[in-house]
């Protein structure tokens, strides 16, 4: 049976970043940058004050103390956004607000707190002179032009997923739109004769299509666009007809749930074997051993197990990296940590992802199981904030042992809930 890392390597091997598109930066949250960004201007663009106070020549106030203040004439008033045309003369100060451009001749700012004057408070009139009660050095409380970013500097690398700081930087540089990779379009189908839509009441023997929604949410959280094809009956022809629909919708990847085990009505693998190409159908992972990978008419196809926890965990382990690769990222970002077990854990020797609750206590991370590890028990995944990763072959670990944990939040938190309404078809629901 394939190991988890072999399986992941094979899943990623054939994938390349999708094509690029230009978007406004206000629609770029969680998109992956397809170009590198260099600054065309300096940040800050000009020398400016870091404090509300007085622009001075440092040499004029070098001796100032509380006992022996230095008195300066106030020769000007500089609010933010204004250019003071006159230069500062020796022995004078100009009132200046945070972010305002320093006048020629000034080389430091005395914060208002270092004067006896309350004159930076709103509505207070400009005083004729001030008493400075502590010295400032050259450059103190001054933000130098280019101190943050120099013109020509490489600011953002290709392949970075854009968050609020990146978008703020682009805006600060006056860059209104940028090139990003297209979001992967993921066709999602839920197979199973027992499934009914969520707005229908269940009859005996039926369950709601939980996976359809969980996987759509996971797709969105991973920066993809879910195309929900809905529920497909356990019949070979029905599965194939649905795969055809995915083709017609121009999907980049097809993801199904259920119908991949050894049951008498499991037709997903058969459909791929007959009409597509089967690459592998089992991985040494718990939960999620029945995991199908192949292609359907050149579209990559992933058949996830039906059990809700298996579906979401294998999505995290295998599908999110695929979406990241298609989105143009070099690597999937995950937060790992080492935690101490506060209860013994065990598994059956497969590489195991155990639902856990991680807390910070007495100077170290501690991990406890979030409840039942049965792959049908979704409530323990709801409760968990991480997954303990047990390597293959590890069958039991005692209390106090250090384990690796992936901090998953609610699985998929890492990429945030990215939607940019109005820019793309977000879902296709079949009646
Ligand atoms: P299967 O792989 O078809 O044998 O399904 C394994 C288990 O997952 C069964 O208990 C199914 O009822 C359940 N299951 C299948 N599809 C879904 C779904 N869309 N949502 C929730 N549970 C499902
Ligand atoms: Mg089934």
Coordinates of C-alpha atoms and ligand atoms in Angstrom, one line a residue:
X1 CA 0.0 0.0 0.0
X2 CA 1.2 3.5 -0.8
X3 CA 2.5 5.6 2.1
X4 CA 1.0 9.0 2.7
X5 CA 4.0 10.9 1.4
X6 CA 4.3 8.7 -1.7
X7 CA 0.6 9.2 -2.4
X8 CA 0.9 13.0 -2.0
X9 CA 4.0 13.1 -4.3
X10 CA 2.0 11.3 -7.0
X11 CA -1.0 13.6 -6.6
X12 CA 1.1 16.6 -7.0
X13 CA 3.4 15.3 -9.7
X14 CA 1.2 16.1 -12.6
X15 CA -0.1 19.5 -11.4
X16 CA 1.0 22.9 -12.5
X17 CA -0.3 26.4 -11.7
X18 CA -3.4 27.4 -13.5
X19 CA -3.5 30.4 -15.9
X20 CA -3.3 34.0 -14.6
X21 CA -5.8 36.7 -14.4
X22 CA -5.7 40.4 -13.3
X23 CA -7.8 41.4 -10.4
X24 CA -8.3 44.6 -8.4
X25 CA -6.6 44.3 -5.1
X26 CA -9.8 44.7 -3.2
X27 CA -10.8 41.3 -4.8
X28 CA -7.4 39.7 -4.1
X29 CA -7.8 38.4 -0.5
X30 CA -6.4 34.8 -0.4
X31 CA -5.5 34.8 -4.1
X32 CA -2.0 33.7 -5.0
X33 CA 0.3 36.3 -6.6
X34 CA 1.4 35.3 -10.1
X35 CA 4.0 38.1 -10.5
X36 CA 6.6 39.5 -8.3
X37 CA 6.0 43.0 -7.0
X38 CA 8.7 45.7 -6.9
X39 CA 8.2 49.1 -5.3
X40 CA 8.1 52.0 -7.7
X41 CA 8.0 54.6 -4.9
X42 CA 9.6 54.9 -1.5
X43 CA 7.7 54.3 1.7
X44 CA 7.4 56.6 3.4
X45 CA 7.6 58.8 0.3
X46 CA 9.0 61.8 2.3
X47 CA 10.6 62.4 5.7
X48 CA 7.8 62.8 8.2
X49 CA 7.0 63.1 11.9
X50 CA 6.4 60.0 13.9
X51 CA 4.8 62.1 16.7
X52 CA 2.6 65.0 17.4
X53 CA 5.1 67.7 18.5
X54 CA 7.6 70.2 17.2
X55 CA 10.0 70.0 14.3
X56 CA 13.4 71.3 15.5
X57 CA 17.1 71.2 14.9
X58 CA 18.5 68.7 17.3
X59 CA 21.5 70.9 18.0
X60 CA 19.2 73.6 19.4
X61 CA 17.7 71.4 22.1
X62 CA 20.8 69.4 23.0
X63 CA 21.0 70.8 26.6
X64 CA 17.3 70.7 27.4
X65 CA 16.3 69.2 30.8
X66 CA 13.3 69.7 33.1
X67 CA 15.4 71.9 35.3
X68 CA 16.8 73.9 32.4
X69 CA 14.3 74.0 29.5
X70 CA 15.2 75.4 26.1
X71 CA 12.9 78.0 24.8
X72 CA 12.1 78.1 21.1
X73 CA 10.1 80.5 19.0
X74 CA 7.2 78.7 17.1
X75 CA 7.5 79.8 13.5
X76 CA 5.0 77.6 11.8
X77 CA 2.2 74.9 12.0
X78 CA 2.3 71.8 9.8
X79 CA -0.7 69.6 9.6
X80 CA -0.5 66.2 7.8
X81 CA -0.8 66.6 4.0
X82 CA 0.6 70.1 3.9
X83 CA 4.0 71.1 2.5
X84 CA 5.7 73.9 4.5
X85 CA 7.5 76.1 2.0
X86 CA 9.6 78.0 4.6
X87 CA 12.7 76.4 6.0
X88 CA 13.1 76.1 9.8
X89 CA 15.5 78.7 11.0
X90 CA 18.0 78.2 14.0
X91 CA 16.4 78.8 17.4
X92 CA 12.9 78.1 16.1
X93 CA 10.4 75.2 16.1
X94 CA 7.4 74.4 14.0
X95 CA 4.4 72.5 15.4
X96 CA 4.0 69.3 13.4
X97 CA 1.5 66.5 13.4
X98 CA 2.2 62.8 13.0
X99 CA 2.6 61.9 9.3
X100 CA 3.2 65.6 8.3
X101 CA 6.2 66.3 6.1
X102 CA 9.3 67.7 7.9
X103 CA 10.3 71.2 6.8
X104 CA 13.7 71.9 5.4
X105 CA 16.2 72.6 8.1
X106 CA 14.6 70.4 10.7
X107 CA 16.3 67.1 11.6
X108 CA 14.3 65.9 14.7
X109 CA 10.9 66.1 16.4
X110 CA 10.3 66.9 20.0
X111 CA 7.1 65.1 21.1
X112 CA 4.6 67.4 22.7
X113 CA 5.0 65.4 25.8
X114 CA 8.6 66.7 26.0
X115 CA 7.4 70.3 26.2
X116 CA 5.5 72.2 28.8
X117 CA 2.9 73.1 26.2
X118 CA -0.3 71.2 25.7
X119 CA -0.6 72.7 22.3
X120 CA -0.9 69.5 20.2
X121 CA -4.3 68.8 21.7
X122 CA -7.1 69.4 19.3
X123 CA -8.4 72.9 19.1
X124 CA -5.5 74.4 21.0
X125 CA -4.1 77.6 19.4
X126 CA -0.5 77.7 18.2
X127 CA 1.7 79.0 21.1
X128 CA 4.2 81.8 20.4
X129 CA 7.0 79.8 22.0
X130 CA 7.6 76.5 23.7
X131 CA 9.7 75.1 26.5
X132 CA 11.5 71.9 25.6
X133 CA 12.3 69.8 28.6
X134 CA 14.3 67.0 27.1
X135 CA 16.9 66.7 24.4
X136 CA 16.4 64.8 21.1
X137 CA 19.0 63.3 18.8
X138 CA 19.3 63.9 15.1
X139 CA 16.6 61.8 13.4
X140 CA 14.7 61.1 16.5
X141 CA 10.9 60.8 16.0
X142 CA 11.4 61.2 12.3
X143 CA 10.4 58.5 9.8
X144 CA 12.9 58.8 7.0
X145 CA 11.9 58.6 3.3
X146 CA 12.4 55.0 2.2
X147 CA 12.9 53.8 5.7
X148 CA 10.3 51.1 5.1
X149 CA 10.5 50.4 1.4
X150 CA 13.1 51.6 -1.2
X151 CA 12.1 52.2 -4.8
X152 CA 13.0 49.2 -6.9
X153 CA 12.9 46.9 -3.8
X154 CA 11.4 43.4 -4.2
X155 CA 8.3 43.5 -2.0
X156 CA 6.2 40.4 -2.7
X157 CA 7.3 37.1 -4.2
X158 CA 5.4 35.2 -6.8
X159 CA 3.4 32.4 -5.1
X160 CA 2.5 34.3 -1.9
X161 CA -1.1 34.0 -0.8
X162 CA -2.4 37.5 -0.2
X163 CA -3.6 38.5 3.2
X164 CA -4.5 41.9 4.6
X165 CA -0.8 43.0 5.1
X166 CA 0.0 42.2 1.5
X167 CA -3.0 44.0 0.3
X168 CA -2.2 47.0 2.5
X169 CA 1.3 47.1 1.0
X170 CA 0.0 47.0 -2.5
X171 CA -2.4 49.8 -1.8
X172 CA 0.3 51.9 -0.1
X173 CA 2.5 51.5 -3.2
X174 CA -0.4 52.7 -5.4
X175 CA -0.9 49.4 -7.2
X176 CA -4.6 49.0 -7.9
X177 CA -4.5 45.6 -9.6
X178 CA -2.3 42.6 -9.8
X179 CA -1.9 39.3 -11.6
X180 CA -3.0 36.2 -9.7
X181 CA -3.5 32.6 -10.5
X182 CA -7.0 31.5 -11.4
X183 CA -8.8 29.8 -8.6
X184 CA -9.1 26.0 -9.1
X185 CA -12.7 24.9 -10.0
X186 CA -13.5 21.8 -8.1
X187 CA -16.5 19.7 -9.2
X188 CA -17.9 18.0 -6.1
X189 CA -20.2 14.9 -6.2
X190 CA -21.6 12.9 -3.3
X191 CA -22.4 9.3 -4.2
X192 CA -24.8 7.3 -2.2
X193 CA -28.4 6.0 -2.4
X194 CA -28.9 6.9 1.2
X195 CA -28.2 10.6 0.7
X196 CA -30.8 13.3 0.6
X197 CA -30.5 17.1 0.2
X198 CA -30.2 19.1 3.4
X199 CA -33.6 20.8 3.0
X200 CA -35.4 17.5 2.9
X201 CA -36.5 15.5 5.9
X202 CA -34.8 12.2 6.2
X203 CA -36.8 9.0 6.1
X204 CA -35.6 5.7 7.7
X205 CA -32.4 4.6 6.2
X206 CA -31.5 8.0 4.8
X207 CA -28.9 10.7 5.8
X208 CA -28.3 14.2 4.7
X209 CA -25.5 15.0 2.3
X210 CA -23.1 16.3 4.9
X211 CA -20.0 15.7 2.9
X212 CA -21.2 17.7 -0.1
X213 CA -21.3 20.8 2.1
X214 CA -18.2 20.1 4.2
X215 CA -16.1 19.6 1.0
X216 CA -17.5 22.7 -0.6
X217 CA -16.5 24.6 2.5
X218 CA -13.1 23.0 2.6
X219 CA -12.6 23.9 -1.1
X220 CA -13.6 27.5 -0.5
X221 CA -11.3 27.7 2.5
X222 CA -8.5 26.4 0.4
X223 CA -8.9 29.1 -2.1
X224 CA -10.9 27.0 -4.7
X225 CA -14.3 27.5 -6.3
X226 CA -16.7 24.6 -5.5
X227 CA -19.0 23.4 -8.2
X228 CA -21.6 21.3 -6.4
X229 CA -22.9 18.6 -8.6
X230 CA -25.0 17.2 -5.8
X231 CA -26.1 13.7 -5.0
X232 CA -25.4 10.8 -7.3
X233 CA -27.1 7.4 -7.0
X234 CA -25.0 4.2 -6.5
X235 CA -25.1 3.2 -10.2
X236 CA -22.2 3.1 -12.6
X237 CA -24.0 5.0 -15.3
X238 CA -25.1 7.7 -12.9
X239 CA -21.6 8.2 -11.7
X240 CA -20.2 8.4 -15.3
X241 CA -23.0 10.9 -16.3
X242 CA -22.0 13.1 -13.3
X243 CA -18.3 13.0 -14.3
X244 CA -19.4 14.1 -17.8
X245 CA -21.1 17.1 -16.1
X246 CA -17.9 18.0 -14.4
X247 CA -16.2 18.1 -17.8
X248 CA -18.9 20.3 -19.2
X249 CA -18.4 22.7 -16.3
X250 CA -14.8 23.2 -17.1
X251 CA -13.6 21.9 -13.7
X252 CA -9.9 21.6 -13.0
X253 CA -10.4 18.8 -10.5
X254 CA -13.2 16.3 -9.7
X255 CA -13.6 15.3 -6.0
X256 CA -16.2 12.7 -5.1
X257 CA -17.2 11.3 -1.7
X258 CA -18.0 7.7 -0.9
X259 CA -18.5 4.6 -3.0
X260 CA -14.7 3.8 -3.0
X261 CA -14.7 0.8 -0.6
X262 CA -15.3 -2.8 -1.2
X263 CA -19.1 -2.6 -0.9
X264 CA -21.4 -4.3 -3.4
X265 CA -22.7 -0.8 -4.5
X266 CA -19.4 1.1 -4.6
X267 CA -19.1 2.2 -8.2
X268 CA -16.7 5.2 -8.2
X269 CA -13.6 3.2 -8.7
X270 CA -15.2 1.1 -11.4
X271 CA -16.3 4.3 -13.2
X272 CA -12.7 5.6 -13.2
X273 CA -11.4 2.2 -14.2
X274 CA -13.8 1.8 -17.1
X275 CA -13.9 5.4 -18.5
X276 CA -10.8 7.0 -17.1
X277 CA -7.5 6.0 -15.7
X278 CA -7.0 4.6 -12.2
X279 CA -3.7 5.5 -10.6
X280 CA -4.2 4.1 -7.1
X281 CA -7.0 3.3 -4.7
X282 CA -5.6 2.7 -1.3
X283 CA -3.3 4.7 1.0
X284 CA -1.8 3.7 4.3
X285 CA -3.7 6.4 6.2
X286 CA -6.1 6.4 9.1
X287 CA -8.8 7.6 8.7
X288 CA -9.2 7.3 4.9
X289 CA -7.6 4.2 3.6
X290 CA -9.9 3.8 0.6
X291 CA -8.8 6.8 -1.4
X292 CA -9.0 6.8 -5.2
X293 CA -6.8 8.8 -7.5
X294 CA -7.0 8.8 -11.2
X295 CA -8.2 10.9 -14.1
X296 CA -11.3 11.2 -16.1
X297 CA -10.7 12.3 -19.7
X298 CA -7.5 14.1 -18.6
X299 CA -9.2 15.8 -15.6
X300 CA -7.6 14.7 -12.3
X301 CA -10.0 12.8 -10.2
X302 CA -9.9 12.2 -6.4
X303 CA -12.4 9.8 -4.8
X304 CA -12.6 10.5 -1.1
X305 CA -14.0 8.0 1.4
X306 CA -17.6 8.5 2.5
X307 CA -17.2 8.6 6.2
X308 CA -17.3 12.3 7.1
X309 CA -14.1 12.5 9.1
X310 CA -12.2 10.5 6.5
X311 CA -13.5 12.8 3.8
X312 CA -12.3 15.9 5.5
X313 CA -9.0 14.6 6.8
X314 CA -8.0 13.2 3.4
X315 CA -9.0 16.5 1.9
X316 CA -6.7 18.3 4.3
X317 CA -3.8 15.8 3.8
X318 CA -4.1 15.4 0.0
X319 CA -6.6 17.7 -1.7
X320 CA -5.6 21.0 -0.1
X321 CA -2.0 20.6 -1.3
X322 CA -3.3 19.9 -4.8
X323 CA -5.4 23.1 -4.8
X324 CA -2.4 25.0 -3.5
X325 CA -0.2 23.7 -6.3
X326 CA -2.9 24.6 -8.9
X327 CA -3.2 28.0 -7.2
X328 CA 0.5 28.7 -7.8
X329 CA 1.9 28.1 -4.3
X330 CA 5.2 26.4 -3.9
X331 CA 4.1 24.7 -0.7
X332 CA 1.1 24.2 1.5
X333 CA 1.3 26.3 4.7
X334 CA 0.6 24.3 7.9
X335 CA 1.2 25.2 11.5
X336 CA 2.9 22.3 13.3
X337 CA 3.9 22.0 16.9
X338 CA 5.1 19.4 19.3
X339 CA 2.8 18.6 22.2
X340 CA 2.9 16.3 25.2
X341 CA 0.2 13.6 25.4
X342 CA -1.9 13.8 28.5
X343 CA -3.5 10.4 27.7
X344 CA -2.2 7.3 26.0
X345 CA -3.0 7.1 22.3
X346 CA -2.9 4.2 19.8
X347 CA -3.6 3.3 16.3
X348 CA -3.4 0.3 14.0
X349 CA 0.0 1.0 12.4
X350 CA -1.3 3.2 9.5
X351 CA -0.1 6.8 9.5
X352 CA -2.8 8.3 11.7
X353 CA -4.4 11.6 12.1
X354 CA -6.1 11.7 15.5
X355 CA -8.6 14.4 16.4
X356 CA -7.1 16.3 19.4
X357 CA -7.5 19.3 21.6
X358 CA -4.2 21.2 22.1
X359 CA -3.8 23.6 24.9
X360 CA -0.9 25.6 26.3
X361 CA -0.3 24.7 30.0
X362 CA 2.6 25.1 32.3
X363 CA 4.9 26.2 29.6
X364 CA 4.3 23.5 27.0
X365 CA 1.6 22.3 24.6
X366 CA -0.5 19.4 25.8
X367 CA -2.6 17.2 23.6
X368 CA -5.7 15.2 24.5
X369 CA -8.0 13.3 22.2
X370 CA -11.1 15.2 21.2
X371 CA -13.3 12.1 21.6
X372 CA -14.0 9.0 19.6
X373 CA -11.7 8.4 16.7
X374 CA -14.3 6.5 14.7
X375 CA -14.3 7.8 11.2
X376 CA -18.0 8.3 11.3
X377 CA -17.9 10.5 14.4
X378 CA -18.0 14.1 13.2
X379 CA -18.6 15.7 16.6
X380 CA -15.0 14.9 17.8
X381 CA -13.7 16.7 14.7
X382 CA -16.0 19.6 15.5
X383 CA -14.4 19.7 19.0
X384 CA -10.8 19.3 17.8
X385 CA -8.4 22.1 17.1
X386 CA -5.7 19.9 15.8
X387 CA -4.6 16.5 14.4
X388 CA -2.0 14.4 16.1
X389 CA 0.1 12.8 13.4
X390 CA 1.2 9.3 14.3
X391 CA 3.8 7.9 11.9
X392 CA 3.2 4.6 10.2
X393 CA 4.1 1.7 12.4
X394 CA 3.4 3.5 15.7
X395 CA 0.8 1.5 17.5
X396 CA 0.7 3.0 21.0
X397 CA 2.2 6.0 22.8
X398 CA 2.2 6.6 26.6
X399 CA 1.3 9.7 28.6
X400 CA 4.0 12.3 28.4
X401 CA 5.3 11.3 25.0
X402 CA 5.9 14.2 22.6
X403 CA 3.9 14.1 19.4
X404 CA 3.6 16.2 16.2
X405 CA 0.3 18.1 15.9
X406 CA -1.0 20.0 13.0
X407 CA -3.0 23.0 14.2
X408 CA -6.0 22.8 11.9
X409 CA -8.5 25.0 13.8
X410 CA -11.7 23.8 12.3
X411 CA -9.9 22.1 9.3
X412 CA -9.4 24.6 6.5
X413 CA -9.1 27.7 8.7
X414 CA -5.6 28.3 7.5
X415 CA -6.5 29.9 4.2
X416 CA -9.5 31.9 5.6
X417 CA -12.9 32.1 4.1
X418 CA -12.1 33.6 0.8
X419 CA -14.8 34.9 -1.5
X420 CA -14.8 37.7 -3.9
X421 CA -18.5 38.1 -4.7
X422 CA -19.3 39.0 -8.2
X423 CA -16.1 37.9 -9.8
X424 CA -16.9 34.2 -10.6
X425 CA -19.6 31.7 -10.6
X426 CA -19.4 30.4 -7.0
X427 CA -21.4 27.3 -7.1
X428 CA -23.6 25.2 -9.3
X429 CA -26.4 23.5 -7.5
X430 CA -28.4 20.8 -9.2
X431 CA -32.0 20.7 -8.4
Ligands
LIG1 P1 -19.3 4.3 1.5 O1 -17.9 4.7 1.2 O2 -20.2 4.6 0.4 O3 -19.3 2.9 2.0 O4 -19.8 5.2 2.7 C1 -19.1 5.1 4.0 C2 -20.0 5.8 5.0 O5 -20.1 7.2 4.7 C3 -21.4 5.3 5.1 O6 -21.9 5.3 6.4 C4 -22.2 6.4 4.3 O7 -23.5 6.5 4.7 C5 -21.4 7.6 4.7 N1 -21.6 8.7 3.7 C6 -21.5 8.5 2.4 N2 -21.7 9.7 1.8 C7 -21.9 10.6 2.7 C8 -22.2 12.0 2.6 N3 -22.3 12.7 1.5 N4 -22.4 12.6 3.8 C9 -22.3 12.0 5.0 N5 -22.0 10.7 5.1 C10 -21.8 10.0 4.0
LIG2 MG1 -22.1 4.1 -0.2

